Amino acid sequence: MSKRRDGLTAKERMAIPRAKMPEQDAQARASNFEEVPLGLTPEQAMEESKRCLECRKQPCVHGCPVGVQIPEFLDLVGQGKFVEAARLIKETNILPAVTGRVCPQEDQCEGDCTLFKKYGGVSIGALERFVADYERNNSIVEIPPKPKPSGKKVAVIGSGPSGLTVAGDLILEGHEVTMFEALHEAGGVLVYGIPEFRLPKEIVKAEVNYLAKQGVDIQLHKVVGMSIAMNELLEEYDSVYIGVGAGLPTFMRIKGEELNGVFSANEYLTRANLMKGYLFPEYDSPLPPGKHTCVIGGGNVAMDAARVARRLGGESTIVYRRAREQLPARGEEVHHAEEEGIDFQLLTNPVRIIGQDGKVVGMECIRMELGEPDDSGRRRPIPIEGSNFEIECDQVVISIGAGPNPLLIQTMPDLEINRWGYIEVDKNNRTNIEKVWAGGDIVTGAATVILAMGAGRIAARSIQAYLTGQPQPGTEEQQEEAS
Amino acid sequence: MTGKILVNEQVVPNVHRLVLDAPMIARRAQPGQFIMIIPDAEGERVPFTLSDWDIEAGTITIYYQEAGVSTMKLTALKPGESVHVVVGPLGRPTKIEKHGTVLVGGGCYGLGAIYPLAKAFKEAGNKVIAMLEARTTYIVYNEERLSEVTDEIIVVTADGSRGVRGHIKDGMKVLSDRGEKIDHSHFVGCTFMMMLSAEATKPYGIPTIVSLNTLMVDGTGMCGVCRVLVDGNTKFACVDGPDFDGHMVNWDMVFARKRGYEGEENLAYQFHKCRVDGAISQNAKSQEAV
């Protein structure tokens, strides 16, 4: 790493206050779908980057699932070399504008930052977002020169974060890459799941276009397993990557789930995001505003749904069976939701949904208390007998997780899956079927954007080795060759 | 180009036949499957039963009724223009087996949609009887094509203007009176017609499949809006169906869920119609208009 030019001492660095990203006013944003955090100014970014202590051990880099070269990019930001910084990040992370917004940095790079406990970690996410936005907004995104064609063909199934990573990595190696997407827009969960106010769709579009400009052939509305058989792909392509996500909605199996006004989080968010239901009737897919929407669950998806409901004009309540400390959602999302006036009914579990004339009119809930830790290490919620009560509501969104969509997998009887229906892979993300890799939520179950990207990166390396006749990463052969 | 319209014609009052260029879909289509169409860039994803396809010509055919904003947009499209998106084939194909005598019954768009079923059952060695239900004689269509792949066609009209007077159950009675033994039946049409048909076959103990036409968003198992109760179990019409045992379907729930967006559907239809008629400007926002 080149020597820092600013000459600040560690003490001086620690004295710099952590940058605060300006945000849209909570009241104003509770009725619009525009992005909540507004981004750092160039001055803020340069100042914030100087907080980095350049620790020898680079805990931040170890905390990053894809190993972004964080101190190096921070140094470039400090010098005002924003475009260079963006390009450096892109060497390991092809979607910095996305991950800068949606990564749980407090559990990863920023959480591992030496400054984290006492001063708050360096705002790595905000800076990542800043440089990526700077590059995109100033139209200085550079298309890398076309590599020499390898003559190999790769099919990527699913255009979510992991598929985009695989496509992005392998197109640079000169392979012909075709990406298949079942829906009518590319981006997977980035377009159907994460709302506009958390991740503007323009950004996803720009990232997808970047891949298209490099030559990735994006085949929209092609449902592999239906429109095209897996066998056809195996015949035509040298490698196939499955990154179809965990898109199967989970219901609770309680009474009243069939009522109108009960949505899976997938339906609710797909209507809002992909189908632009919040612009109804300019767009035809309806997403009727509820008077009071109860969202069951405590993850990021639940926060997204509750915040969408709030923006459509109604009251919005999160119903979660554990306590606040156990909420799986990011602290920032919970905080934003609270600011926007979303009510939290914690230690509360629905018992049944109450209907009238086929429509939701309320929900019976029971209060919970925390008992002994369960398998996940979290304290198990136990119902408090006789504590039942009713909440009046006209919409219920069920956001208790998602499962593997069997649409493709059921057409591959030889594919090894685990007892929950997720695909089994080795450490290079290879499946038991020759030429087939898999990664992201379809392997791990619902996780994060960056973990899916990390999985894509691992698979891409393995595919590259396979296509070029090199030993697989991590094998003894490969280590011998590397040394 | 995929999605290009080759034919878009009204075959009888308010039943339209749409032929699209869609070679990839035609190539993979099987009886009982459906496609989804997004009419234009602001449109919904709407499922339609595949009623015919031609692998060589690379075309697919659906029949539809104008019943809302999406189908209104479809009727306005002319040959040479394209739908925004067409995706498919989706859904599990109909299980085609040799049963003996198979009754395929259709109503409204189903008169078109039963053609591939009749053809497949015929090719599997069954005796195939098609029963066409219509309100009145002049809205019966597709007879000629169906006659190529069936042994007999029975027309049932509600007003008795042709064939048997009444509904499928009256047609069933005619069959039973003449001693016809039906081994298997399959119905496609509006929900009401399919429910009544399933009720009609029950006393005779005839295994009955219905092709449900629920609301859908993605059509690939992701959203769950198409959930139905079959024999007490929650099923997704898009990936577990659309074919289900008509005697096991919880029809009350199917009806209730189909009405889930009635108000919004009316609003969207009127909003679009006002735009088309010029009552509000093409670029009007809903806040100003309604």
Short mmCIF file of N, CA, C and O in Angstrom, two decimals, chain B residues 217-273:
data_model
loop_
_atom_site.label_atom_id
_atom_site.label_comp_id
_atom_site.label_asym_id
_atom_site.label_seq_id
_atom_site.Cartn_x
_atom_site.Cartn_y
_atom_site.Cartn_z
N VAL B 217 -49.39 -13.38 -9.75
CA VAL B 217 -48.48 -12.26 -10.01
C VAL B 217 -47.30 -12.77 -10.84
O VAL B 217 -47.16 -12.44 -12.00
N ASP B 218 -46.47 -13.61 -10.25
CA ASP B 218 -45.30 -14.07 -11.01
C ASP B 218 -45.57 -15.33 -11.80
O ASP B 218 -45.01 -15.54 -12.86
N GLY B 219 -46.42 -16.21 -11.28
CA GLY B 219 -46.74 -17.44 -12.01
C GLY B 219 -45.69 -18.52 -11.88
O GLY B 219 -45.74 -19.54 -12.57
N THR B 220 -44.71 -18.32 -10.99
CA THR B 220 -43.62 -19.29 -10.86
C THR B 220 -43.46 -19.81 -9.43
O THR B 220 -42.41 -20.33 -9.08
N GLY B 221 -44.48 -19.62 -8.60
CA GLY B 221 -44.42 -20.16 -7.24
C GLY B 221 -43.87 -19.21 -6.21
O GLY B 221 -43.59 -19.60 -5.08
N MET B 222 -43.73 -17.95 -6.57
CA MET B 222 -43.05 -17.02 -5.69
C MET B 222 -43.97 -16.24 -4.77
O MET B 222 -43.59 -15.90 -3.66
N CYS B 223 -45.17 -15.90 -5.23
CA CYS B 223 -45.94 -14.93 -4.45
C CYS B 223 -47.04 -15.56 -3.60
O CYS B 223 -47.39 -15.04 -2.56
N GLY B 224 -47.61 -16.66 -4.05
CA GLY B 224 -48.63 -17.32 -3.24
C GLY B 224 -50.02 -16.74 -3.35
O GLY B 224 -50.92 -17.17 -2.63
N VAL B 225 -50.24 -15.78 -4.24
CA VAL B 225 -51.58 -15.20 -4.35
C VAL B 225 -52.57 -16.23 -4.91
O VAL B 225 -53.76 -16.17 -4.66
N CYS B 226 -52.06 -17.21 -5.63
CA CYS B 226 -52.91 -18.20 -6.30
C CYS B 226 -53.25 -19.37 -5.38
O CYS B 226 -53.74 -20.39 -5.84
N ARG B 227 -53.02 -19.23 -4.08
CA ARG B 227 -53.20 -20.39 -3.19
C ARG B 227 -54.67 -20.81 -3.12
O ARG B 227 -55.57 -19.98 -3.07
N VAL B 228 -54.85 -22.11 -3.14
CA VAL B 228 -56.19 -22.70 -3.06
C VAL B 228 -56.11 -23.85 -2.05
O VAL B 228 -55.03 -24.38 -1.78
N LEU B 229 -57.25 -24.19 -1.51
CA LEU B 229 -57.30 -25.33 -0.60
C LEU B 229 -57.83 -26.53 -1.37
O LEU B 229 -58.93 -26.48 -1.93
N VAL B 230 -57.03 -27.58 -1.43
CA VAL B 230 -57.46 -28.80 -2.10
C VAL B 230 -57.34 -29.93 -1.09
O VAL B 230 -56.24 -30.19 -0.59
N ASP B 231 -58.44 -30.54 -0.77
CA ASP B 231 -58.47 -31.60 0.23
C ASP B 231 -57.83 -31.11 1.54
O ASP B 231 -57.09 -31.84 2.21
N GLY B 232 -58.06 -29.83 1.85
CA GLY B 232 -57.56 -29.28 3.10
C GLY B 232 -56.12 -28.81 3.06
O GLY B 232 -55.62 -28.26 4.04
N ASN B 233 -55.43 -29.04 1.94
CA ASN B 233 -54.04 -28.61 1.85
C ASN B 233 -53.91 -27.37 0.99
O ASN B 233 -54.56 -27.26 -0.04
N THR B 234 -53.03 -26.46 1.40
CA THR B 234 -52.78 -25.26 0.60
C THR B 234 -51.93 -25.63 -0.60
O THR B 234 -50.87 -26.24 -0.46
N LYS B 235 -52.42 -25.28 -1.78
CA LYS B 235 -51.69 -25.55 -3.02
C LYS B 235 -51.57 -24.25 -3.80
O LYS B 235 -52.44 -23.37 -3.69
N PHE B 236 -50.51 -24.13 -4.59
CA PHE B 236 -50.35 -22.98 -5.47
C PHE B 236 -50.80 -23.39 -6.86
O PHE B 236 -50.23 -24.32 -7.45
N ALA B 237 -51.79 -22.69 -7.41
CA ALA B 237 -52.29 -23.04 -8.73
C ALA B 237 -51.19 -22.95 -9.79
O ALA B 237 -51.17 -23.72 -10.74
N CYS B 238 -50.24 -22.05 -9.62
CA CYS B 238 -49.24 -21.84 -10.66
C CYS B 238 -48.25 -22.99 -10.77
O CYS B 238 -47.86 -23.35 -11.87
N VAL B 239 -47.81 -23.54 -9.65
CA VAL B 239 -46.79 -24.59 -9.72
C VAL B 239 -47.28 -25.97 -9.31
O VAL B 239 -46.72 -26.98 -9.74
N ASP B 240 -48.32 -26.03 -8.48
CA ASP B 240 -48.90 -27.34 -8.12
C ASP B 240 -50.02 -27.70 -9.09
O ASP B 240 -50.43 -28.85 -9.19
N GLY B 241 -50.57 -26.69 -9.75
CA GLY B 241 -51.67 -26.87 -10.68
C GLY B 241 -51.25 -26.46 -12.07
O GLY B 241 -50.09 -26.63 -12.39
N PRO B 242 -52.14 -25.92 -12.88
CA PRO B 242 -53.48 -25.44 -12.50
C PRO B 242 -54.53 -26.55 -12.38
O PRO B 242 -55.64 -26.28 -11.95
N ASP B 243 -54.17 -27.80 -12.73
CA ASP B 243 -55.17 -28.88 -12.65
C ASP B 243 -55.31 -29.40 -11.22
O ASP B 243 -54.31 -29.69 -10.57
N PHE B 244 -56.56 -29.50 -10.77
CA PHE B 244 -56.81 -30.09 -9.45
C PHE B 244 -58.05 -30.97 -9.53
O PHE B 244 -58.87 -30.83 -10.45
N ASP B 245 -58.17 -31.83 -8.54
CA ASP B 245 -59.36 -32.67 -8.42
C ASP B 245 -60.55 -31.78 -8.08
O ASP B 245 -60.62 -31.19 -7.00
N GLY B 246 -61.47 -31.69 -9.00
CA GLY B 246 -62.61 -30.79 -8.83
C GLY B 246 -63.49 -31.13 -7.64
O GLY B 246 -64.20 -30.27 -7.12
N HIS B 247 -63.43 -32.37 -7.20
CA HIS B 247 -64.24 -32.77 -6.05
C HIS B 247 -63.57 -32.42 -4.72
O HIS B 247 -64.16 -32.55 -3.66
N MET B 248 -62.31 -32.04 -4.78
CA MET B 248 -61.55 -31.75 -3.56
C MET B 248 -61.29 -30.26 -3.37
O MET B 248 -60.78 -29.84 -2.33
N VAL B 249 -61.59 -29.46 -4.40
CA VAL B 249 -61.29 -28.03 -4.33
C VAL B 249 -62.27 -27.34 -3.39
O VAL B 249 -63.47 -27.60 -3.42
N ASN B 250 -61.75 -26.46 -2.54
CA ASN B 250 -62.61 -25.62 -1.70
C ASN B 250 -63.06 -24.43 -2.55
O ASN B 250 -62.35 -23.43 -2.70
N TRP B 251 -64.25 -24.56 -3.13
CA TRP B 251 -64.71 -23.57 -4.12
C TRP B 251 -65.00 -22.22 -3.50
O TRP B 251 -64.78 -21.17 -4.12
N ASP B 252 -65.51 -22.22 -2.27
CA ASP B 252 -65.80 -20.93 -1.61
C ASP B 252 -64.55 -20.06 -1.57
O ASP B 252 -64.58 -18.87 -1.81
N MET B 253 -63.44 -20.73 -1.27
CA MET B 253 -62.19 -19.98 -1.17
C MET B 253 -61.74 -19.49 -2.54
O MET B 253 -61.24 -18.37 -2.68
N VAL B 254 -61.91 -20.33 -3.55
CA VAL B 254 -61.52 -19.91 -4.91
C VAL B 254 -62.31 -18.66 -5.30
O VAL B 254 -61.74 -17.67 -5.78
N PHE B 255 -63.61 -18.69 -5.05
CA PHE B 255 -64.44 -17.53 -5.39
C PHE B 255 -64.01 -16.30 -4.61
O PHE B 255 -63.83 -15.21 -5.16
N ALA B 256 -63.85 -16.47 -3.31
CA ALA B 256 -63.52 -15.32 -2.46
C ALA B 256 -62.20 -14.70 -2.89
O ALA B 256 -62.08 -13.48 -3.01
N ARG B 257 -61.21 -15.55 -3.16
CA ARG B 257 -59.90 -14.99 -3.49
C ARG B 257 -59.89 -14.35 -4.87
O ARG B 257 -59.14 -13.43 -5.12
N LYS B 258 -60.74 -14.85 -5.77
CA LYS B 258 -60.81 -14.22 -7.10
C LYS B 258 -61.35 -12.79 -7.00
O LYS B 258 -61.06 -11.95 -7.83
N ARG B 259 -62.15 -12.56 -5.96
CA ARG B 259 -62.75 -11.23 -5.80
C ARG B 259 -61.86 -10.29 -4.98
O ARG B 259 -62.26 -9.17 -4.68
N GLY B 260 -60.66 -10.75 -4.65
CA GLY B 260 -59.79 -10.00 -3.74
C GLY B 260 -59.49 -8.58 -4.17
O GLY B 260 -59.26 -7.72 -3.35
N TYR B 261 -59.49 -8.34 -5.45
CA TYR B 261 -59.10 -7.01 -5.94
C TYR B 261 -60.20 -6.38 -6.79
O TYR B 261 -59.93 -5.56 -7.64
N GLU B 262 -61.45 -6.79 -6.52
CA GLU B 262 -62.56 -6.32 -7.35
C GLU B 262 -62.58 -4.79 -7.48
O GLU B 262 -62.68 -4.26 -8.59
N GLY B 263 -62.50 -4.12 -6.36
CA GLY B 263 -62.57 -2.66 -6.37
C GLY B 263 -61.46 -2.06 -7.21
O GLY B 263 -61.68 -1.19 -8.06
N GLU B 264 -60.24 -2.55 -6.99
CA GLU B 264 -59.09 -2.03 -7.73
C GLU B 264 -59.20 -2.34 -9.21
O GLU B 264 -58.84 -1.54 -10.06
N GLU B 265 -59.73 -3.55 -9.51
CA GLU B 265 -59.86 -3.93 -10.91
C GLU B 265 -60.82 -2.98 -11.63
O GLU B 265 -60.56 -2.56 -12.76
N ASN B 266 -61.90 -2.63 -10.97
CA ASN B 266 -62.85 -1.69 -11.58
C ASN B 266 -62.21 -0.33 -11.78
O ASN B 266 -62.35 0.29 -12.83
N LEU B 267 -61.49 0.11 -10.76
CA LEU B 267 -60.84 1.41 -10.85
C LEU B 267 -59.84 1.45 -12.00
O LEU B 267 -59.82 2.39 -12.80
N ALA B 268 -59.01 0.40 -12.08
CA ALA B 268 -57.99 0.37 -13.13
C ALA B 268 -58.64 0.37 -14.51
O ALA B 268 -58.19 1.06 -15.43
N TYR B 269 -59.74 -0.36 -14.63
CA TYR B 269 -60.45 -0.46 -15.91
C TYR B 269 -60.99 0.90 -16.30
O TYR B 269 -60.81 1.38 -17.41
N GLN B 270 -61.64 1.57 -15.33
CA GLN B 270 -62.23 2.87 -15.63
C GLN B 270 -61.15 3.91 -15.92
O GLN B 270 -61.28 4.71 -16.83
N PHE B 271 -60.09 3.87 -15.14
CA PHE B 271 -58.99 4.82 -15.33
C PHE B 271 -58.43 4.68 -16.75
O PHE B 271 -58.24 5.67 -17.46
N HIS B 272 -58.23 3.43 -17.15
CA HIS B 272 -57.68 3.19 -18.48
C HIS B 272 -58.68 3.61 -19.56
O HIS B 272 -58.31 4.23 -20.56
N LYS B 273 -59.94 3.29 -19.33
CA LYS B 273 -60.95 3.62 -20.32
C LYS B 273 -61.07 5.14 -20.50
O LYS B 273 -61.17 5.64 -21.61
#
